[in-house]
């Protein structure tokens, strides 16, 4: 037997007023519970708001630059998936649903392409150094200008996956294991995983785990794709 639909009609005006005041949906859910004894899921309140015509539509969301900036940060800096991003945005007071989120993400070009590392188009790439063996564990002079690991740090033994990222990209481009993925954030490449973030920054090469910075071996090489004029950075 289907569960009866929760009647939020008597509280419509108050709920809408709270949303206009940018009160997070989660806070509204708590208020309904503690003030009126109504236990309701966050998604139920959100769906009622849309039924009442209160909320973001595709047109509004497409022009909301604050939403765009927050979406970009949650996707590329925090590495969240769509459901996690949606939950975070709703808690922060944005009126958005899953369909609108996907629409805005595609409209802005925030794509989630993942290329299996074993299927990289190697035949289209040539190494920046003529001696392939010498670049396996060292950087080329050109690469060192843009990404120069600190020379004073002693290498540590850390198990690293093979990571392939494309210089200048703003998209997720490759996977590195079951729970890690390569993302481009501002001026660094980062690998999000369950244990931390591997960052290749302009001045250093560090592994961030549990709020600590631990030096890792500076082992990477570069490949140049002449068809796309992009540089591949390969961690080994």
PDB file of C-alpha atoms in Angstrom:
ATOM      1  CA  UNK A   1       0.000   0.000   0.000  1.00  0.00           C
ATOM      2  CA  UNK A   2       1.509   3.368  -1.017  1.00  0.00           C
ATOM      3  CA  UNK A   3       2.413   5.800   1.723  1.00  0.00           C
ATOM      4  CA  UNK A   4       0.056   8.782   2.037  1.00  0.00           C
ATOM      5  CA  UNK A   5       1.376  12.046   0.618  1.00  0.00           C
ATOM      6  CA  UNK A   6       2.549  14.475   3.280  1.00  0.00           C
ATOM      7  CA  UNK A   7       0.397  17.603   3.248  1.00  0.00           C
ATOM      8  CA  UNK A   8       2.643  20.654   3.420  1.00  0.00           C
ATOM      9  CA  UNK A   9      -0.036  22.977   2.044  1.00  0.00           C
ATOM     10  CA  UNK A  10      -0.804  24.652   5.397  1.00  0.00           C
ATOM     11  CA  UNK A  11       2.884  25.539   5.714  1.00  0.00           C
ATOM     12  CA  UNK A  12       3.417  26.637   2.107  1.00  0.00           C
ATOM     13  CA  UNK A  13       3.654  30.369   2.863  1.00  0.00           C
ATOM     14  CA  UNK A  14       6.174  29.852   5.653  1.00  0.00           C
ATOM     15  CA  UNK A  15       8.309  27.443   3.646  1.00  0.00           C
ATOM     16  CA  UNK A  16       8.418  29.789   0.657  1.00  0.00           C
ATOM     17  CA  UNK A  17       9.225  32.744   2.906  1.00  0.00           C
ATOM     18  CA  UNK A  18      12.133  30.853   4.424  1.00  0.00           C
ATOM     19  CA  UNK A  19      13.473  29.921   1.002  1.00  0.00           C
ATOM     20  CA  UNK A  20      13.258  33.532  -0.178  1.00  0.00           C
ATOM     21  CA  UNK A  21      15.376  34.372   2.857  1.00  0.00           C
ATOM     22  CA  UNK A  22      17.931  31.778   1.660  1.00  0.00           C
ATOM     23  CA  UNK A  23      17.311  29.436   4.569  1.00  0.00           C
ATOM     24  CA  UNK A  24      18.861  26.039   3.675  1.00  0.00           C
ATOM     25  CA  UNK A  25      16.432  23.233   2.921  1.00  0.00           C
ATOM     26  CA  UNK A  26      17.921  21.126   5.697  1.00  0.00           C
ATOM     27  CA  UNK A  27      17.057  23.848   8.221  1.00  0.00           C
ATOM     28  CA  UNK A  28      13.487  23.957   6.932  1.00  0.00           C
ATOM     29  CA  UNK A  29      13.239  20.189   7.382  1.00  0.00           C
ATOM     30  CA  UNK A  30      14.405  20.537  11.000  1.00  0.00           C
ATOM     31  CA  UNK A  31      11.943  23.358  11.623  1.00  0.00           C
ATOM     32  CA  UNK A  32       9.006  21.322  10.326  1.00  0.00           C
ATOM     33  CA  UNK A  33      10.035  18.477  12.603  1.00  0.00           C
ATOM     34  CA  UNK A  34      10.651  20.440  15.801  1.00  0.00           C
ATOM     35  CA  UNK A  35       7.947  23.096  15.400  1.00  0.00           C
ATOM     36  CA  UNK A  36       5.133  21.073  13.861  1.00  0.00           C
ATOM     37  CA  UNK A  37       6.156  17.464  14.417  1.00  0.00           C
ATOM     38  CA  UNK A  38       6.225  16.842  10.662  1.00  0.00           C
ATOM     39  CA  UNK A  39       8.967  14.430   9.637  1.00  0.00           C
ATOM     40  CA  UNK A  40       9.723  14.947   5.970  1.00  0.00           C
ATOM     41  CA  UNK A  41      12.697  14.293   3.702  1.00  0.00           C
ATOM     42  CA  UNK A  42      14.690  17.143   2.211  1.00  0.00           C
ATOM     43  CA  UNK A  43      13.849  15.991  -1.307  1.00  0.00           C
ATOM     44  CA  UNK A  44      10.138  16.100  -0.455  1.00  0.00           C
ATOM     45  CA  UNK A  45      10.344  19.747   0.590  1.00  0.00           C
ATOM     46  CA  UNK A  46      12.332  20.518  -2.541  1.00  0.00           C
ATOM     47  CA  UNK A  47       9.796  18.804  -4.798  1.00  0.00           C
ATOM     48  CA  UNK A  48       6.921  20.691  -3.139  1.00  0.00           C
ATOM     49  CA  UNK A  49       8.684  23.985  -3.786  1.00  0.00           C
ATOM     50  CA  UNK A  50       8.898  23.152  -7.458  1.00  0.00           C
ATOM     51  CA  UNK A  51       5.262  22.076  -7.523  1.00  0.00           C
ATOM     52  CA  UNK A  52       4.386  25.482  -6.096  1.00  0.00           C
ATOM     53  CA  UNK A  53       6.410  27.179  -8.813  1.00  0.00           C
ATOM     54  CA  UNK A  54       9.055  28.352  -6.362  1.00  0.00           C
ATOM     55  CA  UNK A  55      12.588  27.474  -7.381  1.00  0.00           C
ATOM     56  CA  UNK A  56      15.222  27.786 -10.021  1.00  0.00           C
ATOM     57  CA  UNK A  57      14.400  26.936 -13.596  1.00  0.00           C
ATOM     58  CA  UNK A  58      16.886  26.335 -16.380  1.00  0.00           C
ATOM     59  CA  UNK A  59      16.764  29.939 -17.543  1.00  0.00           C
ATOM     60  CA  UNK A  60      17.488  31.425 -14.128  1.00  0.00           C
ATOM     61  CA  UNK A  61      20.181  28.896 -13.307  1.00  0.00           C
ATOM     62  CA  UNK A  62      21.902  29.509 -16.646  1.00  0.00           C
ATOM     63  CA  UNK A  63      22.376  33.189 -15.708  1.00  0.00           C
ATOM     64  CA  UNK A  64      23.311  32.717 -12.047  1.00  0.00           C
ATOM     65  CA  UNK A  65      27.048  33.423 -11.970  1.00  0.00           C
ATOM     66  CA  UNK A  66      27.244  32.748  -8.224  1.00  0.00           C
ATOM     67  CA  UNK A  67      25.784  29.289  -8.822  1.00  0.00           C
ATOM     68  CA  UNK A  68      28.226  28.722 -11.678  1.00  0.00           C
ATOM     69  CA  UNK A  69      31.230  29.586  -9.517  1.00  0.00           C
ATOM     70  CA  UNK A  70      30.058  27.361  -6.682  1.00  0.00           C
ATOM     71  CA  UNK A  71      29.344  24.479  -9.076  1.00  0.00           C
ATOM     72  CA  UNK A  72      32.833  24.763 -10.546  1.00  0.00           C
ATOM     73  CA  UNK A  73      34.426  24.759  -7.091  1.00  0.00           C
ATOM     74  CA  UNK A  74      32.445  21.744  -5.882  1.00  0.00           C
ATOM     75  CA  UNK A  75      33.208  19.811  -9.059  1.00  0.00           C
ATOM     76  CA  UNK A  76      36.875  20.601  -9.644  1.00  0.00           C
ATOM     77  CA  UNK A  77      38.227  21.589  -6.235  1.00  0.00           C
ATOM     78  CA  UNK A  78      36.221  19.200  -4.054  1.00  0.00           C
ATOM     79  CA  UNK A  79      35.852  16.449  -6.677  1.00  0.00           C
ATOM     80  CA  UNK A  80      32.190  15.771  -5.845  1.00  0.00           C
ATOM     81  CA  UNK A  81      29.828  13.792  -8.051  1.00  0.00           C
ATOM     82  CA  UNK A  82      26.514  15.237  -9.242  1.00  0.00           C
ATOM     83  CA  UNK A  83      24.451  13.937  -6.329  1.00  0.00           C
ATOM     84  CA  UNK A  84      26.931  15.305  -3.786  1.00  0.00           C
ATOM     85  CA  UNK A  85      27.037  18.638  -5.613  1.00  0.00           C
ATOM     86  CA  UNK A  86      23.234  18.801  -5.691  1.00  0.00           C
ATOM     87  CA  UNK A  87      22.992  18.124  -1.955  1.00  0.00           C
ATOM     88  CA  UNK A  88      25.636  20.757  -1.176  1.00  0.00           C
ATOM     89  CA  UNK A  89      23.989  23.407  -3.363  1.00  0.00           C
ATOM     90  CA  UNK A  90      20.558  22.795  -1.876  1.00  0.00           C
ATOM     91  CA  UNK A  91      21.933  23.030   1.655  1.00  0.00           C
ATOM     92  CA  UNK A  92      23.547  26.334   0.738  1.00  0.00           C
ATOM     93  CA  UNK A  93      20.204  27.744  -0.347  1.00  0.00           C
ATOM     94  CA  UNK A  94      20.334  27.316  -4.131  1.00  0.00           C
ATOM     95  CA  UNK A  95      17.036  26.358  -5.736  1.00  0.00           C
ATOM     96  CA  UNK A  96      18.165  23.645  -8.117  1.00  0.00           C
ATOM     97  CA  UNK A  97      17.232  20.073  -8.942  1.00  0.00           C
ATOM     98  CA  UNK A  98      19.151  17.245 -10.585  1.00  0.00           C
ATOM     99  CA  UNK A  99      17.882  17.992 -14.088  1.00  0.00           C
ATOM    100  CA  UNK A 100      18.751  21.694 -13.860  1.00  0.00           C
ATOM    101  CA  UNK A 101      22.173  20.889 -12.417  1.00  0.00           C
ATOM    102  CA  UNK A 102      22.956  18.640 -15.369  1.00  0.00           C
ATOM    103  CA  UNK A 103      21.651  21.271 -17.807  1.00  0.00           C
ATOM    104  CA  UNK A 104      23.831  24.006 -16.309  1.00  0.00           C
ATOM    105  CA  UNK A 105      26.882  21.755 -16.106  1.00  0.00           C
ATOM    106  CA  UNK A 106      26.668  20.825 -19.774  1.00  0.00           C
ATOM    107  CA  UNK A 107      25.905  24.392 -20.798  1.00  0.00           C
ATOM    108  CA  UNK A 108      29.045  25.620 -19.032  1.00  0.00           C
ATOM    109  CA  UNK A 109      31.150  22.795 -20.452  1.00  0.00           C
ATOM    110  CA  UNK A 110      31.842  21.203 -17.074  1.00  0.00           C
ATOM    111  CA  UNK A 111      32.105  17.667 -18.422  1.00  0.00           C
ATOM    112  CA  UNK A 112      33.232  14.469 -16.730  1.00  0.00           C
ATOM    113  CA  UNK A 113      35.158  12.680 -19.466  1.00  0.00           C
ATOM    114  CA  UNK A 114      37.165   9.710 -18.248  1.00  0.00           C
ATOM    115  CA  UNK A 115      39.625   7.925 -20.514  1.00  0.00           C
ATOM    116  CA  UNK A 116      40.951   4.536 -19.352  1.00  0.00           C
ATOM    117  CA  UNK A 117      44.676   4.921 -18.896  1.00  0.00           C
ATOM    118  CA  UNK A 118      45.335   1.784 -20.936  1.00  0.00           C
ATOM    119  CA  UNK A 119      43.584   3.337 -23.946  1.00  0.00           C
ATOM    120  CA  UNK A 120      45.479   6.612 -24.218  1.00  0.00           C
ATOM    121  CA  UNK A 121      46.213   7.443 -27.889  1.00  0.00           C
ATOM    122  CA  UNK A 122      49.963   6.887 -27.558  1.00  0.00           C
ATOM    123  CA  UNK A 123      50.435   6.681 -31.309  1.00  0.00           C
ATOM    124  CA  UNK A 124      49.471  10.357 -31.549  1.00  0.00           C
ATOM    125  CA  UNK A 125      52.042  11.447 -28.967  1.00  0.00           C
ATOM    126  CA  UNK A 126      55.791  11.892 -29.216  1.00  0.00           C
ATOM    127  CA  UNK A 127      58.041  12.434 -26.229  1.00  0.00           C
ATOM    128  CA  UNK A 128      59.501  15.873 -25.673  1.00  0.00           C
ATOM    129  CA  UNK A 129      62.951  14.321 -25.165  1.00  0.00           C
ATOM    130  CA  UNK A 130      64.499  12.166 -27.913  1.00  0.00           C
ATOM    131  CA  UNK A 131      65.782   9.626 -25.391  1.00  0.00           C
ATOM    132  CA  UNK A 132      62.635   7.909 -24.106  1.00  0.00           C
ATOM    133  CA  UNK A 133      64.520   5.962 -21.432  1.00  0.00           C
ATOM    134  CA  UNK A 134      66.020   9.101 -19.909  1.00  0.00           C
ATOM    135  CA  UNK A 135      62.590  10.756 -19.521  1.00  0.00           C
ATOM    136  CA  UNK A 136      60.946   7.846 -17.766  1.00  0.00           C
ATOM    137  CA  UNK A 137      62.072   9.041 -14.339  1.00  0.00           C
ATOM    138  CA  UNK A 138      63.155  12.616 -14.993  1.00  0.00           C
ATOM    139  CA  UNK A 139      61.620  15.785 -16.325  1.00  0.00           C
ATOM    140  CA  UNK A 140      62.504  17.552 -19.526  1.00  0.00           C
ATOM    141  CA  UNK A 141      63.978  21.097 -19.315  1.00  0.00           C
ATOM    142  CA  UNK A 142      60.774  22.491 -20.804  1.00  0.00           C
ATOM    143  CA  UNK A 143      58.617  20.676 -18.283  1.00  0.00           C
ATOM    144  CA  UNK A 144      60.780  21.849 -15.406  1.00  0.00           C
ATOM    145  CA  UNK A 145      59.964  25.463 -16.224  1.00  0.00           C
ATOM    146  CA  UNK A 146      56.265  24.961 -15.564  1.00  0.00           C
ATOM    147  CA  UNK A 147      56.374  22.209 -12.929  1.00  0.00           C
ATOM    148  CA  UNK A 148      59.492  22.139 -10.806  1.00  0.00           C
ATOM    149  CA  UNK A 149      59.397  19.804  -7.779  1.00  0.00           C
ATOM    150  CA  UNK A 150      61.350  20.940  -4.723  1.00  0.00           C
ATOM    151  CA  UNK A 151      64.870  19.550  -4.898  1.00  0.00           C
ATOM    152  CA  UNK A 152      65.485  19.624  -1.145  1.00  0.00           C
ATOM    153  CA  UNK A 153      62.848  17.030  -0.310  1.00  0.00           C
ATOM    154  CA  UNK A 154      63.883  13.432   0.228  1.00  0.00           C
ATOM    155  CA  UNK A 155      61.788  10.900  -1.724  1.00  0.00           C
ATOM    156  CA  UNK A 156      59.337   8.848   0.312  1.00  0.00           C
ATOM    157  CA  UNK A 157      58.040   5.383  -0.492  1.00  0.00           C
ATOM    158  CA  UNK A 158      54.419   5.918  -1.524  1.00  0.00           C
ATOM    159  CA  UNK A 159      52.459   3.662  -3.832  1.00  0.00           C
ATOM    160  CA  UNK A 160      51.227   5.834  -6.689  1.00  0.00           C
ATOM    161  CA  UNK A 161      48.945   4.925  -9.564  1.00  0.00           C
ATOM    162  CA  UNK A 162      49.856   5.871 -13.106  1.00  0.00           C
ATOM    163  CA  UNK A 163      48.215   9.222 -13.730  1.00  0.00           C
ATOM    164  CA  UNK A 164      47.747  10.915 -17.078  1.00  0.00           C
ATOM    165  CA  UNK A 165      46.532  14.513 -17.175  1.00  0.00           C
ATOM    166  CA  UNK A 166      46.436  17.101 -19.953  1.00  0.00           C
ATOM    167  CA  UNK A 167      48.002  20.510 -19.377  1.00  0.00           C
ATOM    168  CA  UNK A 168      45.474  23.327 -19.596  1.00  0.00           C
ATOM    169  CA  UNK A 169      42.350  21.189 -19.315  1.00  0.00           C
ATOM    170  CA  UNK A 170      39.434  21.985 -17.021  1.00  0.00           C
ATOM    171  CA  UNK A 171      37.868  18.547 -17.254  1.00  0.00           C
ATOM    172  CA  UNK A 172      38.225  15.170 -15.619  1.00  0.00           C
ATOM    173  CA  UNK A 173      40.385  13.324 -18.130  1.00  0.00           C
ATOM    174  CA  UNK A 174      41.459  10.007 -16.733  1.00  0.00           C
ATOM    175  CA  UNK A 175      40.930   7.486 -14.010  1.00  0.00           C
ATOM    176  CA  UNK A 176      43.625   6.296 -11.650  1.00  0.00           C
ATOM    177  CA  UNK A 177      42.188   3.319  -9.861  1.00  0.00           C
ATOM    178  CA  UNK A 178      38.731   2.558  -8.577  1.00  0.00           C
ATOM    179  CA  UNK A 179      38.409   5.588  -6.311  1.00  0.00           C
ATOM    180  CA  UNK A 180      40.769   8.154  -7.823  1.00  0.00           C
ATOM    181  CA  UNK A 181      40.347  10.533 -10.719  1.00  0.00           C
ATOM    182  CA  UNK A 182      42.420  13.227 -12.369  1.00  0.00           C
ATOM    183  CA  UNK A 183      41.126  16.785 -12.209  1.00  0.00           C
ATOM    184  CA  UNK A 184      42.502  20.163 -13.237  1.00  0.00           C
ATOM    185  CA  UNK A 185      42.124  22.863 -10.592  1.00  0.00           C
ATOM    186  CA  UNK A 186      43.459  26.366 -11.277  1.00  0.00           C
ATOM    187  CA  UNK A 187      47.234  25.943 -11.641  1.00  0.00           C
ATOM    188  CA  UNK A 188      47.572  22.389 -10.438  1.00  0.00           C
ATOM    189  CA  UNK A 189      46.674  18.853 -11.343  1.00  0.00           C
ATOM    190  CA  UNK A 190      45.160  16.834  -8.529  1.00  0.00           C
ATOM    191  CA  UNK A 191      44.213  13.222  -8.076  1.00  0.00           C
ATOM    192  CA  UNK A 192      41.253  12.824  -5.764  1.00  0.00           C
ATOM    193  CA  UNK A 193      41.145   9.571  -3.849  1.00  0.00           C
ATOM    194  CA  UNK A 194      39.920   8.144  -0.590  1.00  0.00           C
ATOM    195  CA  UNK A 195      43.238   8.832   1.149  1.00  0.00           C
ATOM    196  CA  UNK A 196      44.067  12.336   0.030  1.00  0.00           C
ATOM    197  CA  UNK A 197      44.951  14.552  -2.915  1.00  0.00           C
ATOM    198  CA  UNK A 198      48.025  14.209  -5.089  1.00  0.00           C
ATOM    199  CA  UNK A 199      48.882  17.685  -6.340  1.00  0.00           C
ATOM    200  CA  UNK A 200      51.377  18.729  -8.986  1.00  0.00           C
ATOM    201  CA  UNK A 201      51.836  22.450  -8.379  1.00  0.00           C
ATOM    202  CA  UNK A 202      54.063  25.052  -9.967  1.00  0.00           C
ATOM    203  CA  UNK A 203      56.735  24.923  -7.272  1.00  0.00           C
ATOM    204  CA  UNK A 204      56.352  21.556  -5.612  1.00  0.00           C
ATOM    205  CA  UNK A 205      55.125  18.010  -5.824  1.00  0.00           C
ATOM    206  CA  UNK A 206      53.321  16.808  -2.704  1.00  0.00           C
ATOM    207  CA  UNK A 207      50.905  14.163  -1.522  1.00  0.00           C
ATOM    208  CA  UNK A 208      48.233  15.552   0.785  1.00  0.00           C
ATOM    209  CA  UNK A 209      46.678  13.079   3.188  1.00  0.00           C
ATOM    210  CA  UNK A 210      44.882  13.682   6.471  1.00  0.00           C
ATOM    211  CA  UNK A 211      45.773  17.396   6.478  1.00  0.00           C
ATOM    212  CA  UNK A 212      49.504  16.727   6.141  1.00  0.00           C
ATOM    213  CA  UNK A 213      52.012  17.287   3.343  1.00  0.00           C
ATOM    214  CA  UNK A 214      54.295  14.329   2.677  1.00  0.00           C
ATOM    215  CA  UNK A 215      57.013  14.533  -0.023  1.00  0.00           C
ATOM    216  CA  UNK A 216      56.808  11.950  -2.778  1.00  0.00           C
ATOM    217  CA  UNK A 217      59.326  10.814  -5.410  1.00  0.00           C
ATOM    218  CA  UNK A 218      59.570  13.308  -8.263  1.00  0.00           C
ATOM    219  CA  UNK A 219      58.990  10.733 -10.975  1.00  0.00           C
ATOM    220  CA  UNK A 220      57.204  11.950 -14.055  1.00  0.00           C
ATOM    221  CA  UNK A 221      57.758  12.559 -17.742  1.00  0.00           C
ATOM    222  CA  UNK A 222      55.996  14.525 -20.456  1.00  0.00           C
ATOM    223  CA  UNK A 223      54.540  13.795 -23.861  1.00  0.00           C
ATOM    224  CA  UNK A 224      53.525  16.309 -26.512  1.00  0.00           C
ATOM    225  CA  UNK A 225      50.436  15.698 -28.652  1.00  0.00           C
ATOM    226  CA  UNK A 226      51.140  17.713 -31.788  1.00  0.00           C
ATOM    227  CA  UNK A 227      47.590  17.319 -33.122  1.00  0.00           C
ATOM    228  CA  UNK A 228      46.047  19.069 -30.119  1.00  0.00           C
ATOM    229  CA  UNK A 229      49.079  21.052 -28.921  1.00  0.00           C
ATOM    230  CA  UNK A 230      48.533  19.712 -25.414  1.00  0.00           C
ATOM    231  CA  UNK A 231      51.129  18.400 -22.990  1.00  0.00           C
ATOM    232  CA  UNK A 232      50.568  15.099 -21.194  1.00  0.00           C
ATOM    233  CA  UNK A 233      52.091  14.738 -17.733  1.00  0.00           C
ATOM    234  CA  UNK A 234      52.666  11.102 -16.808  1.00  0.00           C
ATOM    235  CA  UNK A 235      53.191  10.016 -13.207  1.00  0.00           C
ATOM    236  CA  UNK A 236      54.755   6.615 -12.646  1.00  0.00           C
TER     237      UNK A 236
END
